[in-house]
PDB file of C-alpha atoms in Angstrom:
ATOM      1  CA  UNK A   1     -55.326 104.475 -37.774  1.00 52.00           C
ATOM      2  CA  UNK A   2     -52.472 106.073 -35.787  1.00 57.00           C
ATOM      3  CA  UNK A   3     -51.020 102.097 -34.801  1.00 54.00           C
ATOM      4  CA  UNK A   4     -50.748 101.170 -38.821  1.00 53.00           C
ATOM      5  CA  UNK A   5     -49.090 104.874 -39.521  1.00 56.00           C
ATOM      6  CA  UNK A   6     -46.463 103.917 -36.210  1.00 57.00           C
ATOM      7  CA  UNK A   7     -45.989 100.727 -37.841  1.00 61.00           C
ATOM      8  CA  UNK A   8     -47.425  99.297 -34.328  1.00 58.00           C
ATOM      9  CA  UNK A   9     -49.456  95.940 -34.718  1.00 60.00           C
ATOM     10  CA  UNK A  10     -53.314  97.174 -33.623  1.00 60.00           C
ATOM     11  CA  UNK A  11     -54.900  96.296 -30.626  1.00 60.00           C
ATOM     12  CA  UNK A  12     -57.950  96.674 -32.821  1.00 61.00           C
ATOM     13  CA  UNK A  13     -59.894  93.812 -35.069  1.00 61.00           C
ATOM     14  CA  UNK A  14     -60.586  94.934 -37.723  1.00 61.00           C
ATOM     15  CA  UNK A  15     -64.166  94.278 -37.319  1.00 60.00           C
ATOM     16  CA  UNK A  16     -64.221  96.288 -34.456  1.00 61.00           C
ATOM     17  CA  UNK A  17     -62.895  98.812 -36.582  1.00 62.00           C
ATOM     18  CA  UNK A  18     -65.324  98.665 -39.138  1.00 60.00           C
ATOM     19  CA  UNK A  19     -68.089  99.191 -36.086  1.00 61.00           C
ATOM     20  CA  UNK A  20     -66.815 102.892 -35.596  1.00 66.00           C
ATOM     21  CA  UNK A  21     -65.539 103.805 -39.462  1.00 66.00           C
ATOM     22  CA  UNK A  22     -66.461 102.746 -42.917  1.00 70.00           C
ATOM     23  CA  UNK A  23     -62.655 103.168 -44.293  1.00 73.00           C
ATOM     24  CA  UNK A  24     -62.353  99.731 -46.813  1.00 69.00           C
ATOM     25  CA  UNK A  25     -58.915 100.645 -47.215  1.00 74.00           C
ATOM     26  CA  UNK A  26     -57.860 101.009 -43.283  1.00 71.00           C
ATOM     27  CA  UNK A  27     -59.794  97.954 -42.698  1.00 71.00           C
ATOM     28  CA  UNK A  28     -57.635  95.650 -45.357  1.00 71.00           C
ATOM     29  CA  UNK A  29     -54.384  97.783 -44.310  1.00 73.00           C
ATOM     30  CA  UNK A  30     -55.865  96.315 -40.763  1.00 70.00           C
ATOM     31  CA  UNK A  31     -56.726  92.483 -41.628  1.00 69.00           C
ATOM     32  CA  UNK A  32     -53.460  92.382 -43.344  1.00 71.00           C
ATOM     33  CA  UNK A  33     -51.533  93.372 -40.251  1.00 72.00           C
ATOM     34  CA  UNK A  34     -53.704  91.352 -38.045  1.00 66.00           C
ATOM     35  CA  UNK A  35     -52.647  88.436 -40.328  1.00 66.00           C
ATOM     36  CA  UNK A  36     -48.979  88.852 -39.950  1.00 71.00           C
ATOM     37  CA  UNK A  37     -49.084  88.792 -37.047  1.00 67.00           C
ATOM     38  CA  UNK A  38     -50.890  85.604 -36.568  1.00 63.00           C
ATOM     39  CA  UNK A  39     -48.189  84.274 -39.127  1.00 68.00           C
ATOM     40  CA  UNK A  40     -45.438  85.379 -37.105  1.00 68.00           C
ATOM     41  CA  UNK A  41     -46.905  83.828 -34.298  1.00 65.00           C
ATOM     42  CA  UNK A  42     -47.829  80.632 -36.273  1.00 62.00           C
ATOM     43  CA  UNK A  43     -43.948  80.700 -37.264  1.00 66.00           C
ATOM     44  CA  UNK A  44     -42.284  80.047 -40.817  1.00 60.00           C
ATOM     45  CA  UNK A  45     -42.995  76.346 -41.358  1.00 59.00           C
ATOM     46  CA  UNK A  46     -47.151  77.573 -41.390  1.00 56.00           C
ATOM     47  CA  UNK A  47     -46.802  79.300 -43.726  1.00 55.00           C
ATOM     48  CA  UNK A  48     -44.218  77.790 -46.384  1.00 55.00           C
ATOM     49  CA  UNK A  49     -44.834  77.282 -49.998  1.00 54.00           C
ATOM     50  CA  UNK A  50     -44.732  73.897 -49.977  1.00 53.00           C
ATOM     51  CA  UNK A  51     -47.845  73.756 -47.344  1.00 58.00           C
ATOM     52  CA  UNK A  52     -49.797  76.065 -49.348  1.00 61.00           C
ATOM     53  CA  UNK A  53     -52.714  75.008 -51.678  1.00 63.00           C
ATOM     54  CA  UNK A  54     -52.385  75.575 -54.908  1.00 64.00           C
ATOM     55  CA  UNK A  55     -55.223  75.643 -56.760  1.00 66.00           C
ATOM     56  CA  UNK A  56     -55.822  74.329 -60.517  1.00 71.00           C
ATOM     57  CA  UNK A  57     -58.389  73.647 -63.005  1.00 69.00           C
ATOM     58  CA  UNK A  58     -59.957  70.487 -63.904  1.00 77.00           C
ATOM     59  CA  UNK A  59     -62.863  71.028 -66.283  1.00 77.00           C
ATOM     60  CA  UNK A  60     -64.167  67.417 -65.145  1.00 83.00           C
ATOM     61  CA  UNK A  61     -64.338  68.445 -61.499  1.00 87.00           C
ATOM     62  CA  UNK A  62     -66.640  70.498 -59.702  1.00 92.00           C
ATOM     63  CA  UNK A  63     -65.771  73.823 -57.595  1.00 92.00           C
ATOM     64  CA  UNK A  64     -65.363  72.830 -53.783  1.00 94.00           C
ATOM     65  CA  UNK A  65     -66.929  75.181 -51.588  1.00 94.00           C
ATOM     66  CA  UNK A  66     -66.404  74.852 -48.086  1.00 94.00           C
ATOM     67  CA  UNK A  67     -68.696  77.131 -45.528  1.00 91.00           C
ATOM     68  CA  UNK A  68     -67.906  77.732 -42.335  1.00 89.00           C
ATOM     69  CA  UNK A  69     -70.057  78.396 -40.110  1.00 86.00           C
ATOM     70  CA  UNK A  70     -70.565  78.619 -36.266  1.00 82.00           C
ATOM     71  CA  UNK A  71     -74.320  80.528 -36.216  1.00 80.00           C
ATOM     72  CA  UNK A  72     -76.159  77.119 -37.731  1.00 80.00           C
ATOM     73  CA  UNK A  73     -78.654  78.256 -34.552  1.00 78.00           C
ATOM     74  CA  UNK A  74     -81.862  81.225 -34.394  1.00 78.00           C
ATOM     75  CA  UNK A  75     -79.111  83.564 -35.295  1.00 74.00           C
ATOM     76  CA  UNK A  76     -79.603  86.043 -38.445  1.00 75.00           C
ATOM     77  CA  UNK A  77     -76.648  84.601 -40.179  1.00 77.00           C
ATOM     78  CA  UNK A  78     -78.141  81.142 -40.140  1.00 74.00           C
ATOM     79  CA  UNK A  79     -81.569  82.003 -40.339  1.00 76.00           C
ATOM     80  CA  UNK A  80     -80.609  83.580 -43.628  1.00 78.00           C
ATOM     81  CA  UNK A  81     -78.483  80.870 -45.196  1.00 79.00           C
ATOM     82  CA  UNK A  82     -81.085  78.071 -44.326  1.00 76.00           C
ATOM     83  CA  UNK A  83     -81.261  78.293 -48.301  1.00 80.00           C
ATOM     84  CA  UNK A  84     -78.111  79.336 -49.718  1.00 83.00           C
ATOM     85  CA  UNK A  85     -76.131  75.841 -49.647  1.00 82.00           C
ATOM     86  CA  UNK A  86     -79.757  74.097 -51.032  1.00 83.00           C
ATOM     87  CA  UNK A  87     -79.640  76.829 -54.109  1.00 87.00           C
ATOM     88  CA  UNK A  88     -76.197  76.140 -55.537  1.00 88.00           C
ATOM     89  CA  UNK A  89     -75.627  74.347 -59.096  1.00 92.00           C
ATOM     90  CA  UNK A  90     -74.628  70.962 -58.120  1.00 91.00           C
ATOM     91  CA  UNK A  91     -73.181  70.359 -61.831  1.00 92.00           C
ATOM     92  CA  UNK A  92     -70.746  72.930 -61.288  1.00 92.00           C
ATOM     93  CA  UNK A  93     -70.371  73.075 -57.452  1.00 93.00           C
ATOM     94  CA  UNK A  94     -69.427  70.547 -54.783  1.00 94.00           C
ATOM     95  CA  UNK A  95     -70.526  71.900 -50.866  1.00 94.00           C
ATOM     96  CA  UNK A  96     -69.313  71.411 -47.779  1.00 95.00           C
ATOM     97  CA  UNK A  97     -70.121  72.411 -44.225  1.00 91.00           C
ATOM     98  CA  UNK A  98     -67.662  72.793 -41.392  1.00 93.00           C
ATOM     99  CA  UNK A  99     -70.097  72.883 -38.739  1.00 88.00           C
ATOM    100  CA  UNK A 100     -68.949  75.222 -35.444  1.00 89.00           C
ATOM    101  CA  UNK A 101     -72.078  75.738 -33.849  1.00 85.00           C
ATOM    102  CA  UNK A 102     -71.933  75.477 -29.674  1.00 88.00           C
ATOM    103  CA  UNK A 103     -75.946  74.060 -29.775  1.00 87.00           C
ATOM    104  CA  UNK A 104     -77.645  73.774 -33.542  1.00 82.00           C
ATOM    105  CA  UNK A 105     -81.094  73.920 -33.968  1.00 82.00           C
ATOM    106  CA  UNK A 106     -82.639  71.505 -36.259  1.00 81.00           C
ATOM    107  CA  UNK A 107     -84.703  73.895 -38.181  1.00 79.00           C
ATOM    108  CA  UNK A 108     -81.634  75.892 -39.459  1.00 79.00           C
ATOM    109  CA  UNK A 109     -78.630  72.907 -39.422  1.00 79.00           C
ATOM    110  CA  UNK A 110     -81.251  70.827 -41.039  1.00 81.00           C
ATOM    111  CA  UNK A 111     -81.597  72.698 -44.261  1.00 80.00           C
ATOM    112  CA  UNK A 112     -78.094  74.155 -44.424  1.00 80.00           C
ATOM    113  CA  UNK A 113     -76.671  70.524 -44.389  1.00 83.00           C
ATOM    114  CA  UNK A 114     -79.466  68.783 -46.635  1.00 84.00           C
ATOM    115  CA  UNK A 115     -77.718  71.234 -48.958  1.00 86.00           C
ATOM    116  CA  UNK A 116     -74.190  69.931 -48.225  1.00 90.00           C
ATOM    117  CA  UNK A 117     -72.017  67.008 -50.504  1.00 93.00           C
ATOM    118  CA  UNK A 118     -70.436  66.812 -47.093  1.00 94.00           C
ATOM    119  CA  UNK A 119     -71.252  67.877 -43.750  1.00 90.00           C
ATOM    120  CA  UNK A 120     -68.298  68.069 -40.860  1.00 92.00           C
ATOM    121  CA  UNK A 121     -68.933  68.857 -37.268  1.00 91.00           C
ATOM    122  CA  UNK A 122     -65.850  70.917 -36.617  1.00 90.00           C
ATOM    123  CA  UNK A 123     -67.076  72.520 -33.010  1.00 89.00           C
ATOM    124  CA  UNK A 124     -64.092  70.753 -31.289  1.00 91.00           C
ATOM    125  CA  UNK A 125     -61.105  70.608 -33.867  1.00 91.00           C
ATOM    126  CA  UNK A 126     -57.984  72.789 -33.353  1.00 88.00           C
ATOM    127  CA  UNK A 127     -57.326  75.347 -36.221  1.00 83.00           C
ATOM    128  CA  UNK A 128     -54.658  73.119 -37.327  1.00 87.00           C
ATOM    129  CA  UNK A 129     -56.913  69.798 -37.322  1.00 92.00           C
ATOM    130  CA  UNK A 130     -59.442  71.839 -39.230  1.00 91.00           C
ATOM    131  CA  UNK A 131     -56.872  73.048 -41.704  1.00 89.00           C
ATOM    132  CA  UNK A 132     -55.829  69.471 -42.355  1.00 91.00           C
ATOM    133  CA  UNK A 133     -59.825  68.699 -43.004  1.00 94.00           C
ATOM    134  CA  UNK A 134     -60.170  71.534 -45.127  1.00 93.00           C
ATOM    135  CA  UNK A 135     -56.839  70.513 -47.572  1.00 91.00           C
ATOM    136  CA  UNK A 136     -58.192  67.066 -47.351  1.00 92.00           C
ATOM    137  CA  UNK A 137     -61.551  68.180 -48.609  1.00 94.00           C
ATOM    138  CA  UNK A 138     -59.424  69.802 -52.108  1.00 92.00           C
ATOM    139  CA  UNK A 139     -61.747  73.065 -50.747  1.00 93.00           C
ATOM    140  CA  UNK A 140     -61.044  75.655 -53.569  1.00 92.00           C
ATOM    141  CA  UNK A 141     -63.098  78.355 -51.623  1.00 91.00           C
ATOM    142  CA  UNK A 142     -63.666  78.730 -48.258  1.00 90.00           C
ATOM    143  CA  UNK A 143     -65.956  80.920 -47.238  1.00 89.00           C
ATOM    144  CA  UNK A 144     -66.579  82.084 -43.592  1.00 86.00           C
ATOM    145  CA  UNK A 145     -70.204  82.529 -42.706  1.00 83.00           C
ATOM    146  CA  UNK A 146     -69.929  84.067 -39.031  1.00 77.00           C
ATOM    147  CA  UNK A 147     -67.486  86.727 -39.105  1.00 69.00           C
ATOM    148  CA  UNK A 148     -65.249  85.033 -36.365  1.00 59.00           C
ATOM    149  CA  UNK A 149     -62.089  85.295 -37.861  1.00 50.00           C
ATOM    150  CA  UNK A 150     -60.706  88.538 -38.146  1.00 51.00           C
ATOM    151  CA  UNK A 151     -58.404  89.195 -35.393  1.00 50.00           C
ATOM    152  CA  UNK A 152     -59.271  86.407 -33.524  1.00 55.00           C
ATOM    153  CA  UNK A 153     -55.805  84.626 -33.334  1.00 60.00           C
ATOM    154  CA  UNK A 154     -55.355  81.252 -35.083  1.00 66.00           C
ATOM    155  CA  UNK A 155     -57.688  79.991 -37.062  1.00 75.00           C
ATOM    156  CA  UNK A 156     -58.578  78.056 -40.046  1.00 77.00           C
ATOM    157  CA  UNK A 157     -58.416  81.481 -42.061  1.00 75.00           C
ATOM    158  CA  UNK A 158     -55.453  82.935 -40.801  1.00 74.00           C
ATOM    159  CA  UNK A 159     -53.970  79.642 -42.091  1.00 75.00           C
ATOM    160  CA  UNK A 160     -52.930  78.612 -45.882  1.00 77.00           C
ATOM    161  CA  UNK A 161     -55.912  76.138 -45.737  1.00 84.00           C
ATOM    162  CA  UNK A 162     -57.476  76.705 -49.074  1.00 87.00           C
ATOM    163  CA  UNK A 163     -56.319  78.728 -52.409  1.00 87.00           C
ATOM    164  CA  UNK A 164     -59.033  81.394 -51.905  1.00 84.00           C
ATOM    165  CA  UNK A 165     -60.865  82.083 -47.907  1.00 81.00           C
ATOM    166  CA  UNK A 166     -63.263  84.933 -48.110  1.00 81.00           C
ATOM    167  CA  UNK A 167     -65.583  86.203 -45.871  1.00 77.00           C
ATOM    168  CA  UNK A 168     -69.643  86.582 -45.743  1.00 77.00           C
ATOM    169  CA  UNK A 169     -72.796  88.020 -43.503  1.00 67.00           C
ATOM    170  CA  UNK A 170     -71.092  87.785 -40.414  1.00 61.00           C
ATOM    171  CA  UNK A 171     -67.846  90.283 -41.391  1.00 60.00           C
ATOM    172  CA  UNK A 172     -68.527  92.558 -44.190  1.00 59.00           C
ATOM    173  CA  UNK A 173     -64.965  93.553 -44.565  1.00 58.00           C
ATOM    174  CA  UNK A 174     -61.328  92.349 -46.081  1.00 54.00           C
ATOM    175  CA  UNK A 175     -59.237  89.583 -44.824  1.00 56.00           C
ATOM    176  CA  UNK A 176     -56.109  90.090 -45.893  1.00 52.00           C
ATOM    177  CA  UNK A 177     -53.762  88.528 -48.762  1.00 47.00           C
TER     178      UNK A 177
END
């Protein structure tokens, strides 16, 4: 993209982006930018080292997943998760929901949070209430379910809210360091 060459912050998401061109390495160089610039706007004290997680291993303790997820509705993201949060190994792997959904259904929330250790309407938090949850939670993966967050200003994943915050279904594409 000319705009990353100029050293210009993009006026394009990169999942817009990824809409027109399959480039995986224009679309990190894109998240990445995108990201700083949500950090500059967020300002220094977001982003210090003593307010990011930091994640270690206790061989006693489960994995914390945290999904996020704002499609828990007759949508093909949540249709097609009704399953995944009832299918994980609850020996090695603690769940939890952050629930965004404008109007659930019952016959996908239902499901998706019977599979949940925890389930947390989040629909009306601020990104910085929800990144408080999240930390509070001890999530050691958060994984984004709708695809929401890339470019979309502040949120809880253009914040330090968890060691690791990937993306799934909804964005198929990188978020940035």
């Amino acid at each position: 993209m000319e705009q990353l060459r100029r050293d210009v912050d993009p006026v394009e998401t990169p999942g817009q982006f990824l809409l027109r061109r399959d480039d995986p390495i224009i679309a990190r160089d894109l998240a990445e930018r995108v990201l700083e610039r949500t950090r500059r706007r967020l300002g220094d004290a977001a982003w210090s080292e003593a307010r990011r997680p930091r994640w270690t291993w206790t061989p006693a303790r489960r994995l914390r997943v945290g999904y996020v997820c704002s499609d828990l509705a007759m949508h093909p993201v949540g249709l097609s998760i009704r399953t995944l949060l009832l299918n994980h190994d609850k020996a090695r792997f603690e769940v939890f929901l952050y629930d965004r959904t404008p109007e659930p259904d019952g016959t996908v929330a239902g499901p998706v949070a019977m599979g949940a250790d925890a389930s947390r309407p989040c629909l009306e938090l601020s990104s910085e209430a929800m990144e408080a949850l999240v930390q509070n939670d001890g999530i050691d993966i958060l994984v984004d379910l709708s695809g929401s967050v890339i470019g979309s200003g502040d949120t809880v994943f253009s914040r330090p809210s968890a060691p690791a915050r990937v993306a799934m279904l909804g964005y198929p594409g990188a978020m940035g360091r």
